[in-house]
Structure formats: structure tokens, C-alpha cells
């Protein structure tokens, strides 16, 4: 196995509704910033991979338009995943392991959720025959998981609100944050439920945004970055799609991925969790085996901004940035896809 | 540029494919339409999955139509949510519940709507029964919704 590290990360400001710029226009300055941080010219990138969803843009092959932000001439080696861009990072990592001529990779993710109604649109992720025709929205799906936790005695609505309060507090130091502030649990619990037991603060915001991560292998990483964030373990696993066939109080795929990535092999300073809904934060902390002294979501997590299809990759970037800056030694990045934590990716990043 | 000057266009995304549901789900939908009956499938491990699937994801065992078994039209609410703001594309225009319902004879739960007057009528563990549409077309929505069993 080659040593591969994140050497640079950039992201747009998280915005509720970006009316002026299209996806490529949001992405272009972010890509420029990431390349500048890495000290690389665009021609020096060996492989490029992106993650996005055509359902957000509302047109097939929408990712091809976004490629304009990167530039594909002279010809580049490029790929795309119809998934969160964390999975594009995984493809880059595999490509760099398999082909030693690839020493640098650029990963990007983007999404403009404001153009549609994501809680309805994302119902298309579900089984097309027995679930999608019902139009059960994503917040309702997550609420079924929240209720399962409460009924099992594993959490309360106060615990859910405490997750939101923690995230929004951490977000105060995040210059890219869309939502932030000091809220008490009692204050949050006074708001009405959207899909009981979930309230607005339990759900991710609707965000337009983009993010870019640059990977480098071995000596190239050491040359370009004083303190690269080395990917010491990375794994992703998947559970059954149908939520009626799972124990919703658990995410076995997250637990396996964490074990394979080696989360438990040392002290975890920080973790960024792609927990879209607050009950998922509680499930993931347990499945990943995160100790109470681990700082969860120092960026504010998904609650400060949710540039869908880039949100998982931002988790990698936020952990890597803190390692690169020397604020943390060992961190965990998590990304998810599918209803109620169906698919989970876990990576361990280290400064040494 | 001020926000009101931004050009806007409505865009409808369609993927107008025709698909076959295959021998397993095909049987499930035919039973709904013709017999107002719900069926599942029994795995070699003895688990009854509803709606039926073609593969047991735990063992990767292929499941054939021979393993289809009927289950009851009534069962227990395993989890639920009260949706105060019904969604624009769903068939339900008033606040209602979504629930995971474990039908009698099944080992897994079916996602469907439960229609009751108010959230106060919902509890985990309550018994509900399928309410059928008069005109059925071999579709999951042939079950109009579930309702508390006592109310019939």
C-alpha cells in the first residue's frame, strides 16, 4: 500500500440559495484556491474525480458542465461518481494505489439543493416499486429512526436537541457556516415537530455549495505539504436498503467500516460525522466507538451547512485541515449515503 | 444583479422508462390487485421478508417464487412518525403517520401510511389493518393506507 494524504482542502461559503452562480461558477474559485494551497498547477494533477447528483440539477450528465470549472483541455484523466464526493475520494485513493504513475488527485463535490425540494426529491433514492410511489420524504424516514431510538430507550428528544446545540455552537468559529449560534436545549424543544419526534433543528439545512480536496502520494505529499493528513485507513460498507428490514437503532455497516479503518487503534482527537439528522449522530458515535474526549464536529458538522453530494467530502476536508494546521493529530472522517445511514464510509487521518 | 432580475425556468425531469417488476415483486403486486392479499418470501434461514425480495442480502441466497408465502393484512406498528406537513406528491393531503408495520407472519416491516385523526391516536405497538382501494392496479398504493384494527 502507498501512503496517500490529503494536502489541501477548500470549500465555498455555505449558502441557503445561491441565485447568481451556477454549479461550475461556484466550483471554479474553490478549485483555484485548493490548487493554490497545494502549490500545484492544474496540469500537475494526474487524476480528477467528482461526486454529484443529476437529480439536484434536474438534468442528465449535469456533472459534465461542472467539469468546465476544472478544465479538461489538454485532455485529463477524469471520472465521476453519482454519489457523495467522499466516494469520489475513495475512487482516487484506489486509482493511486493501483497506478503508481498517479501521484496527485483532485476530488470535488457540488450541489445546489435550492433548485428543488430535497426532502421530496431524495425519495427517489428509495425502492422504486414499494417505497418511492408512497412519497415518504427523507425527514419522515429519519423520524422513523429517531422514534426507534427513543422507543428502545437509547435517546430522548433532549439528546437530539443537544446534538443540534453542540453543532451550532461549534459552527460559530466556522467562517463558511450557514447556520450557527448559541441555543439552549429547552429553547430548541419549544419549536413544533416537522415529522415527530424530529424538529427543524434535527434536520440539515438546505445548502448550495462546492468543495475540493487534493490528494498526494508519498514523497510528493511530503514535498508539497509540511504536515500532510495521511489516510491511515479507509473503508466503506453497506446495509440492506429497505429500512423495514433493518434494526434502525444501529448502523452495522458503520461499525464494520470503523473497525476496518482502524478507528480503535489509537486516541481520536476529532471526528466529523456526516449525520444528516441528530439521531444519526448518537448512533454513529456508538458504532464508531468514539470516546467522550473526542471532539465531535468541530466545524459544526452538517448542521452548519449541507452542500449535498459534497457534504461527506467536507467531513474529510475539515478533519484534514485541522491536522495540516497542527490542531489535531488523529481524526476520523465519516460519510454516508442512502436512507437512515444505509451506507457508511469511515477514514482515519493522521499527522504522522 | 438584483435577485428579481434572475431568469427563471420551470424544468420537469422525467425518465419515461417501462420496467418489468419480475417474478417475485410481480406476484406481490398481482396478489394486492386480484386477491387483496399481502405476500412475503421465506428465506432458507426461515425469515419471512415483506415485501418479498429476489435475494437474501445476509446470505446472498437467490429466492424463488416457490418460497412466496401469504402474511396477514394486519400487524403491529414498530415505529412511526406524524407528518404535520403532508408532502406535495404523496396521496395524503391531511396530516398522517408514516409507519413501519410488521404484519402477522412477517419478520420484517413494511413502510406505509397510517391514517388516524390525530397524533395522539398513534403509539408504537398499536395494531393496524390494511384498507384497500376499490380500484386496484397492481401497485403498492392499492393499499390505500393502514388504519387502527379495532376501527376496521
Tab-separated table of C-alpha atoms in Angstrom, chain A residues 23-24 27 49-67 78-89 91 107-113 115 122 125 209-211 307-313 337:
chain	number	residue	atom	x	y	z
A	23	UNK	CA	-22.516	24.915	-10.183
A	24	UNK	CA	-19.409	25.419	-12.337
A	27	UNK	CA	-16.817	25.450	-8.058
A	49	UNK	CA	-12.862	12.590	-9.778
A	50	UNK	CA	-16.137	14.247	-8.755
A	51	UNK	CA	-19.332	13.374	-6.933
A	52	UNK	CA	-22.729	14.907	-7.676
A	53	UNK	CA	-26.334	14.016	-8.390
A	54	UNK	CA	-28.236	14.722	-11.584
A	55	UNK	CA	-31.436	14.815	-9.536
A	56	UNK	CA	-30.323	18.079	-7.892
A	57	UNK	CA	-29.557	19.814	-11.186
A	58	UNK	CA	-32.596	18.229	-12.822
A	59	UNK	CA	-30.747	17.166	-15.937
A	60	UNK	CA	-28.793	14.103	-17.027
A	61	UNK	CA	-24.971	14.340	-17.189
A	62	UNK	CA	-25.037	17.636	-15.283
A	63	UNK	CA	-21.582	16.816	-13.920
A	64	UNK	CA	-20.071	17.303	-17.383
A	65	UNK	CA	-20.967	21.004	-17.213
A	66	UNK	CA	-19.260	21.332	-13.821
A	67	UNK	CA	-16.078	19.941	-15.354
A	78	UNK	CA	-11.223	12.060	-15.149
A	79	UNK	CA	-14.060	10.121	-13.531
A	80	UNK	CA	-17.352	10.777	-11.747
A	81	UNK	CA	-19.482	9.042	-9.142
A	82	UNK	CA	-23.228	9.603	-8.801
A	83	UNK	CA	-22.654	9.689	-5.062
A	84	UNK	CA	-21.329	11.933	-2.342
A	85	UNK	CA	-17.863	13.143	-3.312
A	86	UNK	CA	-16.378	11.164	-0.389
A	87	UNK	CA	-16.875	8.208	-2.724
A	88	UNK	CA	-15.002	10.128	-5.423
A	89	UNK	CA	-12.146	10.492	-2.928
A	91	UNK	CA	-12.042	6.197	-6.203
A	107	UNK	CA	-11.576	15.468	-5.820
A	108	UNK	CA	-14.591	17.729	-5.962
A	109	UNK	CA	-18.220	17.676	-4.976
A	110	UNK	CA	-21.018	20.156	-5.520
A	111	UNK	CA	-24.734	20.546	-5.185
A	112	UNK	CA	-27.382	23.230	-5.487
A	113	UNK	CA	-30.218	21.934	-3.362
A	115	UNK	CA	-33.378	24.463	-7.064
A	122	UNK	CA	-34.397	12.324	-2.417
A	125	UNK	CA	-33.227	7.001	-3.639
A	209	UNK	CA	-22.052	24.834	-2.258
A	210	UNK	CA	-18.956	23.063	-3.510
A	211	UNK	CA	-15.745	21.630	-2.081
A	307	UNK	CA	-23.827	21.144	0.312
A	308	UNK	CA	-25.406	17.822	-0.657
A	309	UNK	CA	-23.112	15.492	-2.654
A	310	UNK	CA	-20.158	17.420	-1.215
A	311	UNK	CA	-21.196	17.154	2.441
A	312	UNK	CA	-19.341	13.869	3.058
A	313	UNK	CA	-16.183	15.138	1.364
A	337	UNK	CA	-25.499	7.722	1.698
